[in-house]
JSON list of C-alpha atoms in Angstrom, two decimals:
[
{"chain": "A", "resi": 1, "resn": "ALA", "atom": "CA", "xyz": [89.01, 37.59, 24.39]},
{"chain": "A", "resi": 2, "resn": "ALA", "atom": "CA", "xyz": [91.57, 39.99, 22.92]},
{"chain": "A", "resi": 3, "resn": "GLY", "atom": "CA", "xyz": [94.49, 38.52, 24.90]},
{"chain": "A", "resi": 4, "resn": "ALA", "atom": "CA", "xyz": [93.37, 34.89, 24.67]},
{"chain": "A", "resi": 5, "resn": "ASP", "atom": "CA", "xyz": [95.09, 32.27, 22.53]},
{"chain": "A", "resi": 6, "resn": "LEU", "atom": "CA", "xyz": [91.86, 30.35, 22.12]},
{"chain": "A", "resi": 7, "resn": "VAL", "atom": "CA", "xyz": [88.21, 31.11, 22.85]},
{"chain": "A", "resi": 8, "resn": "LEU", "atom": "CA", "xyz": [85.63, 28.30, 22.92]},
{"chain": "A", "resi": 9, "resn": "ILE", "atom": "CA", "xyz": [81.96, 29.13, 22.51]},
{"chain": "A", "resi": 10, "resn": "ASP", "atom": "CA", "xyz": [79.56, 26.43, 23.71]},
{"chain": "A", "resi": 11, "resn": "CYS", "atom": "CA", "xyz": [76.55, 26.42, 21.39]},
{"chain": "A", "resi": 12, "resn": "PRO", "atom": "CA", "xyz": [73.36, 24.38, 21.18]},
{"chain": "A", "resi": 13, "resn": "PRO", "atom": "CA", "xyz": [73.12, 21.46, 18.72]},
{"chain": "A", "resi": 14, "resn": "VAL", "atom": "CA", "xyz": [73.22, 22.48, 15.05]},
{"chain": "A", "resi": 15, "resn": "LEU", "atom": "CA", "xyz": [70.10, 20.70, 13.81]},
{"chain": "A", "resi": 16, "resn": "PRO", "atom": "CA", "xyz": [67.36, 21.92, 16.18]},
{"chain": "A", "resi": 17, "resn": "VAL", "atom": "CA", "xyz": [68.66, 25.47, 16.81]},
{"chain": "A", "resi": 18, "resn": "ALA", "atom": "CA", "xyz": [69.33, 28.04, 14.06]},
{"chain": "A", "resi": 19, "resn": "ASP", "atom": "CA", "xyz": [71.46, 30.26, 16.35]},
{"chain": "A", "resi": 20, "resn": "THR", "atom": "CA", "xyz": [74.41, 27.89, 16.02]},
{"chain": "A", "resi": 21, "resn": "LEU", "atom": "CA", "xyz": [74.50, 28.20, 12.23]},
{"chain": "A", "resi": 22, "resn": "ALA", "atom": "CA", "xyz": [74.38, 31.99, 12.51]},
{"chain": "A", "resi": 23, "resn": "LEU", "atom": "CA", "xyz": [77.24, 32.04, 15.06]},
{"chain": "A", "resi": 24, "resn": "SER", "atom": "CA", "xyz": [79.34, 29.64, 12.99]},
{"chain": "A", "resi": 25, "resn": "GLN", "atom": "CA", "xyz": [79.92, 32.38, 10.41]},
{"chain": "A", "resi": 26, "resn": "PHE", "atom": "CA", "xyz": [81.79, 34.51, 12.97]},
{"chain": "A", "resi": 27, "resn": "VAL", "atom": "CA", "xyz": [84.28, 31.93, 14.25]},
{"chain": "A", "resi": 28, "resn": "ASP", "atom": "CA", "xyz": [87.46, 30.42, 12.80]},
{"chain": "A", "resi": 29, "resn": "GLY", "atom": "CA", "xyz": [86.25, 26.85, 13.15]},
{"chain": "A", "resi": 30, "resn": "VAL", "atom": "CA", "xyz": [83.58, 24.54, 14.52]},
{"chain": "A", "resi": 31, "resn": "LEU", "atom": "CA", "xyz": [84.31, 21.53, 16.72]},
{"chain": "A", "resi": 32, "resn": "PHE", "atom": "CA", "xyz": [81.61, 18.86, 17.08]},
{"chain": "A", "resi": 33, "resn": "VAL", "atom": "CA", "xyz": [81.22, 17.13, 20.45]},
{"chain": "A", "resi": 34, "resn": "CYS", "atom": "CA", "xyz": [79.48, 13.76, 20.26]},
{"chain": "A", "resi": 35, "resn": "VAL", "atom": "CA", "xyz": [78.67, 10.90, 22.64]},
{"chain": "A", "resi": 36, "resn": "PRO", "atom": "CA", "xyz": [78.68, 7.28, 21.43]},
{"chain": "A", "resi": 37, "resn": "GLY", "atom": "CA", "xyz": [75.20, 5.80, 21.72]},
{"chain": "A", "resi": 38, "resn": "GLN", "atom": "CA", "xyz": [73.57, 9.25, 21.79]},
{"chain": "A", "resi": 39, "resn": "THR", "atom": "CA", "xyz": [74.93, 10.98, 18.71]},
{"chain": "A", "resi": 40, "resn": "HIS", "atom": "CA", "xyz": [73.90, 9.33, 15.45]},
{"chain": "A", "resi": 41, "resn": "ALA", "atom": "CA", "xyz": [76.10, 9.31, 12.35]},
{"chain": "A", "resi": 42, "resn": "ASP", "atom": "CA", "xyz": [73.24, 10.56, 10.17]},
{"chain": "A", "resi": 43, "resn": "GLY", "atom": "CA", "xyz": [72.75, 13.57, 12.45]},
{"chain": "A", "resi": 44, "resn": "LEU", "atom": "CA", "xyz": [76.47, 14.37, 12.27]},
{"chain": "A", "resi": 45, "resn": "ARG", "atom": "CA", "xyz": [76.37, 14.19, 8.46]},
{"chain": "A", "resi": 46, "resn": "ARG", "atom": "CA", "xyz": [73.34, 16.48, 8.25]},
{"chain": "A", "resi": 47, "resn": "ALA", "atom": "CA", "xyz": [74.83, 18.96, 10.73]},
{"chain": "A", "resi": 48, "resn": "GLY", "atom": "CA", "xyz": [78.09, 18.98, 8.78]},
{"chain": "A", "resi": 49, "resn": "GLU", "atom": "CA", "xyz": [76.21, 19.65, 5.54]},
{"chain": "A", "resi": 50, "resn": "LYS", "atom": "CA", "xyz": [74.29, 22.56, 7.10]},
{"chain": "A", "resi": 51, "resn": "LEU", "atom": "CA", "xyz": [77.57, 24.06, 8.35]},
{"chain": "A", "resi": 52, "resn": "ARG", "atom": "CA", "xyz": [79.13, 23.71, 4.87]},
{"chain": "A", "resi": 53, "resn": "GLN", "atom": "CA", "xyz": [76.09, 25.48, 3.37]},
{"chain": "A", "resi": 54, "resn": "VAL", "atom": "CA", "xyz": [76.79, 28.57, 5.49]},
{"chain": "A", "resi": 55, "resn": "GLY", "atom": "CA", "xyz": [80.55, 28.45, 4.85]},
{"chain": "A", "resi": 56, "resn": "ALA", "atom": "CA", "xyz": [81.60, 27.24, 8.32]},
{"chain": "A", "resi": 57, "resn": "SER", "atom": "CA", "xyz": [84.85, 25.34, 8.76]},
{"chain": "A", "resi": 58, "resn": "LEU", "atom": "CA", "xyz": [84.55, 22.02, 10.62]},
{"chain": "A", "resi": 59, "resn": "ILE", "atom": "CA", "xyz": [87.91, 21.50, 12.34]},
{"chain": "A", "resi": 60, "resn": "GLY", "atom": "CA", "xyz": [87.28, 18.27, 14.24]},
{"chain": "A", "resi": 61, "resn": "VAL", "atom": "CA", "xyz": [85.17, 15.99, 16.39]},
{"chain": "A", "resi": 62, "resn": "VAL", "atom": "CA", "xyz": [85.49, 15.29, 20.13]},
{"chain": "A", "resi": 63, "resn": "VAL", "atom": "CA", "xyz": [84.18, 11.88, 21.22]},
{"chain": "A", "resi": 64, "resn": "ASN", "atom": "CA", "xyz": [83.01, 12.38, 24.80]},
{"chain": "A", "resi": 65, "resn": "GLY", "atom": "CA", "xyz": [81.85, 9.85, 27.36]},
{"chain": "A", "resi": 66, "resn": "VAL", "atom": "CA", "xyz": [84.19, 6.97, 26.51]},
{"chain": "A", "resi": 67, "resn": "GLY", "atom": "CA", "xyz": [85.47, 5.61, 29.81]},
{"chain": "A", "resi": 68, "resn": "VAL", "atom": "CA", "xyz": [88.95, 4.31, 30.54]},
{"chain": "A", "resi": 69, "resn": "GLY", "atom": "CA", "xyz": [89.24, 0.73, 29.34]},
{"chain": "A", "resi": 70, "resn": "GLN", "atom": "CA", "xyz": [86.33, 0.97, 26.93]},
{"chain": "A", "resi": 71, "resn": "GLY", "atom": "CA", "xyz": [87.35, 0.19, 23.40]},
{"chain": "A", "resi": 72, "resn": "TYR", "atom": "CA", "xyz": [86.05, 2.54, 20.74]},
{"chain": "A", "resi": 73, "resn": "GLY", "atom": "CA", "xyz": [86.60, 1.43, 17.21]},
{"chain": "A", "resi": 74, "resn": "GLY", "atom": "CA", "xyz": [87.64, -1.80, 15.58]},
{"chain": "A", "resi": 75, "resn": "TYR", "atom": "CA", "xyz": [90.46, -2.86, 17.87]},
{"chain": "A", "resi": 76, "resn": "GLY", "atom": "CA", "xyz": [88.41, -3.37, 21.03]},
{"chain": "A", "resi": 77, "resn": "GLY", "atom": "CA", "xyz": [91.35, -2.89, 23.37]},
{"chain": "A", "resi": 78, "resn": "TYR", "atom": "CA", "xyz": [94.92, -1.79, 23.65]},
{"chain": "A", "resi": 79, "resn": "GLY", "atom": "CA", "xyz": [98.02, -3.93, 23.96]},
{"chain": "A", "resi": 80, "resn": "GLY", "atom": "CA", "xyz": [101.00, -2.84, 25.97]},
{"chain": "A", "resi": 81, "resn": "TYR", "atom": "CA", "xyz": [104.75, -3.00, 25.61]},
{"chain": "A", "resi": 82, "resn": "GLY", "atom": "CA", "xyz": [107.24, -3.85, 28.29]},
{"chain": "A", "resi": 83, "resn": "ASP", "atom": "CA", "xyz": [107.31, -6.24, 31.23]},
{"chain": "A", "resi": 84, "resn": "THR", "atom": "CA", "xyz": [104.11, -5.59, 33.16]},
{"chain": "A", "resi": 85, "resn": "ASN", "atom": "CA", "xyz": [103.07, -9.22, 33.72]},
{"chain": "A", "resi": 86, "resn": "GLY", "atom": "CA", "xyz": [99.56, -8.20, 32.73]},
{"chain": "A", "resi": 87, "resn": "ALA", "atom": "CA", "xyz": [99.23, -5.64, 35.53]},
{"chain": "A", "resi": 88, "resn": "ARG", "atom": "CA", "xyz": [97.44, -2.43, 34.64]},
{"chain": "A", "resi": 89, "resn": "PRO", "atom": "CA", "xyz": [97.77, 0.81, 36.57]},
{"chain": "A", "resi": 90, "resn": "ALA", "atom": "CA", "xyz": [94.69, 1.95, 38.46]},
{"chain": "A", "resi": 91, "resn": "ALA", "atom": "CA", "xyz": [92.69, 4.52, 36.54]},
{"chain": "A", "resi": 92, "resn": "GLU", "atom": "CA", "xyz": [92.66, 8.01, 37.99]},
{"chain": "A", "resi": 93, "resn": "PRO", "atom": "CA", "xyz": [89.25, 9.62, 38.36]},
{"chain": "A", "resi": 94, "resn": "PRO", "atom": "CA", "xyz": [88.69, 12.45, 35.88]},
{"chain": "A", "resi": 95, "resn": "ARG", "atom": "CA", "xyz": [89.59, 15.89, 37.17]},
{"chain": "A", "resi": 96, "resn": "PRO", "atom": "CA", "xyz": [87.18, 18.79, 36.66]},
{"chain": "A", "resi": 97, "resn": "ALA", "atom": "CA", "xyz": [88.13, 21.06, 33.80]},
{"chain": "A", "resi": 98, "resn": "GLU", "atom": "CA", "xyz": [89.57, 24.45, 34.68]},
{"chain": "A", "resi": 99, "resn": "VAL", "atom": "CA", "xyz": [87.33, 27.29, 33.62]},
{"chain": "A", "resi": 100, "resn": "ALA", "atom": "CA", "xyz": [88.56, 30.82, 33.08]},
{"chain": "A", "resi": 101, "resn": "THR", "atom": "CA", "xyz": [86.27, 33.65, 34.12]},
{"chain": "A", "resi": 102, "resn": "SER", "atom": "CA", "xyz": [86.30, 37.27, 33.13]},
{"chain": "A", "resi": 103, "resn": "SER", "atom": "CA", "xyz": [87.52, 39.70, 35.77]}
]
């Protein structure tokens, strides 16, 4: 980790597992990962409050599991600019994430 620009630590959910709160005190920031339809706003609020109580810094939220073409939020869809005659490019399948391993 000494030569890395960024180190991500995957931890269990904040509410049911105390280990995550303990680890949060030794990192620069915490990033929530949530899934629409599975993660509830009340749970996010409570988890955020528990992190604040131990002095952790919440740096952001990743919304995972939203497919291409699915609207998320109040707009419901995206408009385009230019002359496409309504044609949309074919969606590329997601590529697996690259994972670094220790040597």
